[in-house]
CSV table of C-alpha atoms in Angstrom, one decimal:
chain,number,residue,atom,x,y,z
A,87,MET,CA,-0.6,-4.4,27.4
A,88,THR,CA,-1.2,-0.8,26.1
A,89,VAL,CA,1.7,1.7,26.7
A,90,GLU,CA,0.6,5.3,26.9
A,91,LEU,CA,2.6,7.3,24.4
A,92,THR,CA,2.6,11.0,24.4
A,93,GLY,CA,3.2,13.5,21.6
A,94,VAL,CA,4.1,12.6,18.1
A,95,GLY,CA,6.8,10.0,19.0
A,96,ALA,CA,7.0,7.4,21.7
A,97,GLY,CA,10.5,8.3,22.9
A,98,LEU,CA,13.2,5.7,23.4
A,99,GLU,CA,11.9,4.7,26.9
A,100,GLY,CA,8.4,4.0,25.4
A,101,TYR,CA,9.9,1.9,22.6
A,102,ALA,CA,12.1,0.0,25.1
A,103,MET,CA,8.8,-1.0,26.8
A,104,LEU,CA,7.3,-1.9,23.4
A,105,ALA,CA,10.3,-4.0,22.5
A,106,ALA,CA,10.0,-6.0,25.8
A,107,GLN,CA,6.3,-6.5,25.0
A,108,VAL,CA,7.1,-7.7,21.5
A,109,GLU,CA,9.6,-10.2,22.8
A,110,ALA,CA,6.9,-11.6,25.2
A,111,LEU,CA,4.2,-11.5,22.5
A,112,LEU,CA,6.3,-13.5,20.0
A,113,ALA,CA,7.9,-15.9,22.5
A,114,GLY,CA,7.4,-19.5,21.6
A,115,GLU,CA,6.3,-18.9,18.0
A,116,ARG,CA,8.8,-18.9,15.2
A,117,ASN,CA,6.4,-18.8,12.2
A,118,LEU,CA,7.0,-15.8,9.9
A,119,VAL,CA,3.4,-15.1,8.9
A,120,ALA,CA,2.1,-15.5,12.5
A,121,ASN,CA,4.7,-13.3,14.0
A,122,ALA,CA,4.3,-10.7,11.2
A,123,ALA,CA,0.5,-10.6,11.8
A,124,GLN,CA,1.0,-10.2,15.5
A,125,LEU,CA,3.6,-7.4,15.2
A,126,SER,CA,1.6,-5.4,12.6
A,127,ALA,CA,-1.5,-5.6,14.9
A,128,PHE,CA,0.6,-4.7,17.9
A,129,ILE,CA,2.3,-1.7,16.2
A,130,TYR,CA,-1.0,-0.5,14.8
A,131,GLN,CA,-2.6,-0.5,18.3
A,132,GLU,CA,0.3,0.8,20.3
A,133,VAL,CA,1.9,3.5,18.1
A,134,PRO,CA,-0.3,6.6,17.7
A,135,ASP,CA,-1.2,8.4,14.5
A,136,LEU,CA,-0.9,5.5,12.0
A,137,ASN,CA,-3.2,4.6,9.2
A,138,TRP,CA,-1.3,1.5,8.1
A,139,ALA,CA,1.2,-0.9,9.5
A,140,GLY,CA,2.3,-4.0,7.8
A,141,PHE,CA,4.8,-6.2,5.9
A,142,TYR,CA,5.9,-6.7,2.4
A,143,PHE,CA,8.0,-9.8,1.7
A,144,VAL,CA,10.5,-10.4,-1.1
A,145,GLU,CA,9.1,-12.2,-4.1
A,146,GLY,CA,11.6,-13.1,-6.8
A,147,ASP,CA,14.6,-10.9,-7.4
A,148,ASP,CA,13.1,-7.5,-7.5
A,149,GLN,CA,9.6,-7.3,-6.0
A,150,LEU,CA,7.8,-7.1,-2.7
A,151,LEU,CA,4.5,-9.0,-2.1
A,152,LEU,CA,1.9,-7.9,0.5
A,153,GLY,CA,2.0,-9.7,3.8
A,154,PRO,CA,0.1,-9.3,7.1
A,155,PHE,CA,-1.0,-5.8,7.8
A,156,GLN,CA,-3.5,-3.5,9.6
A,157,GLY,CA,-5.3,-0.7,7.8
A,158,LYS,CA,-7.0,-0.1,4.5
A,159,VAL,CA,-6.5,-2.4,1.6
A,160,ALA,CA,-3.0,-2.0,0.1
A,161,CYS,CA,-0.9,-2.4,-3.0
A,162,MET,CA,-0.4,-6.1,-3.6
A,163,ARG,CA,3.0,-5.9,-5.3
A,164,ILE,CA,5.7,-3.3,-5.2
A,165,PRO,CA,8.8,-3.4,-7.5
A,166,PHE,CA,12.1,-2.5,-5.8
A,167,SER,CA,12.3,0.3,-8.4
A,168,LYS,CA,9.2,2.2,-7.0
A,169,GLY,CA,8.0,3.9,-3.9
A,170,VAL,CA,9.4,4.2,-0.4
A,171,CYS,CA,9.1,0.4,0.2
A,172,GLY,CA,11.0,-0.3,-3.0
A,173,ALA,CA,13.7,2.2,-2.0
A,174,ALA,CA,14.1,0.5,1.5
A,175,ALA,CA,14.3,-2.9,-0.2
A,176,ARG,CA,16.7,-1.8,-2.9
A,177,GLU,CA,19.0,0.2,-0.6
A,178,ARG,CA,18.5,-2.1,2.5
A,179,ARG,CA,18.3,1.1,4.5
A,180,THR,CA,15.5,2.6,6.6
A,181,GLN,CA,13.5,5.2,4.8
A,182,ARG,CA,11.9,8.0,6.9
A,183,VAL,CA,9.9,10.3,4.7
A,184,GLU,CA,8.3,13.4,6.0
A,185,ASP,CA,6.2,14.1,2.9
A,186,VAL,CA,5.4,11.1,0.7
A,187,HIS,CA,4.0,13.3,-2.0
A,188,ALA,CA,7.5,14.9,-2.5
A,189,PHE,CA,9.2,11.4,-2.7
A,190,PRO,CA,10.1,10.5,-6.3
A,191,GLY,CA,8.2,7.5,-7.4
A,192,HIS,CA,5.9,7.4,-4.4
A,193,ILE,CA,3.0,4.9,-4.7
A,194,ALA,CA,-0.2,6.2,-3.3
A,195,CYS,CA,-1.9,3.1,-2.0
A,196,ASP,CA,-3.9,5.3,0.4
A,197,ALA,CA,-4.3,9.0,-0.6
A,198,ALA,CA,-4.6,9.9,3.2
A,199,SER,CA,-1.0,8.9,3.9
A,200,ARG,CA,1.3,11.8,4.3
A,201,SER,CA,4.5,10.4,5.9
A,202,GLU,CA,6.1,7.0,5.9
A,203,LEU,CA,8.7,4.9,7.8
A,204,VAL,CA,9.9,1.7,6.1
A,205,VAL,CA,12.4,-0.6,7.8
A,206,PRO,CA,14.1,-3.4,5.8
A,207,LEU,CA,14.1,-6.9,7.2
A,208,VAL,CA,17.6,-8.2,6.8
A,209,GLN,CA,18.7,-11.5,8.4
A,210,GLY,CA,22.0,-13.1,7.8
A,211,GLY,CA,22.7,-10.6,5.0
A,212,ARG,CA,19.6,-11.7,3.2
A,213,LEU,CA,16.7,-9.3,2.5
A,214,ILE,CA,13.4,-10.9,3.8
A,215,GLY,CA,11.1,-7.9,3.2
A,216,VAL,CA,10.1,-4.6,4.8
A,217,LEU,CA,8.0,-3.3,7.6
A,218,ASP,CA,6.0,-0.3,6.4
A,219,LEU,CA,4.3,2.3,8.6
A,220,ASP,CA,2.1,5.1,7.2
A,221,SER,CA,0.6,8.1,8.9
A,222,PRO,CA,-1.9,10.7,7.8
A,223,HIS,CA,0.2,13.4,9.5
A,224,PRO,CA,3.2,15.0,7.7
A,225,ALA,CA,6.6,14.5,9.4
A,226,ARG,CA,5.0,12.0,11.8
A,227,PHE,CA,8.1,9.9,12.3
A,228,SER,CA,11.1,11.2,14.4
A,229,ALA,CA,14.6,9.8,14.7
A,230,ALA,CA,13.4,8.3,18.0
A,231,ASP,CA,10.5,6.6,16.2
A,232,GLN,CA,13.0,5.2,13.6
A,233,ALA,CA,15.3,3.8,16.3
A,234,GLY,CA,12.4,2.4,18.2
A,235,ILE,CA,10.8,0.7,15.2
A,236,GLU,CA,14.2,-0.7,14.1
A,237,ALA,CA,14.5,-2.2,17.6
A,238,LEU,CA,11.0,-3.8,17.2
A,239,VAL,CA,12.1,-5.2,13.8
A,240,GLU,CA,15.3,-6.7,15.5
A,241,ALA,CA,13.1,-8.3,18.2
A,242,PHE,CA,10.8,-9.7,15.4
A,243,LEU,CA,13.7,-11.1,13.4
A,244,ALA,CA,15.3,-12.7,16.5
A,245,ALA,CA,11.9,-14.4,17.3
A,246,THR,CA,11.2,-15.6,13.8
A,247,ASP,CA,12.4,-18.2,11.3
A,248,CYS,CA,12.9,-16.4,8.1
């Protein structure tokens, strides 16, 4: 199932293949936790140069709670008012950060992380959570990576009861 990706980004063609694989991987299962676990493992294995890939789900009115992930132990709760994940949840807009240390309010769960891509999970106008990807390389995520990961999130949301 591995797709060979070259360079820093996968390019749109590579992500189109990954999206088709995600659809097949999640087919027949609608459970949020099971599908989140599968997608975080899949991304961690298939997208190069990551040190963390996983989910945070909305808890209450203004907080994210750790969900399935791959990588080192992580922050358990993140308020919407802090960090890149909080910004993505608060603004309901993808955050692509080239240098997390320059991001105001960045939360350093892993000091090795240098760049981050966080995609909000919005279904039916309701924020479900965020998908968070971290890399130990500065400026790891390109516009093609952002579009590709957003497409994977769409496939996840289409396959999952949220």
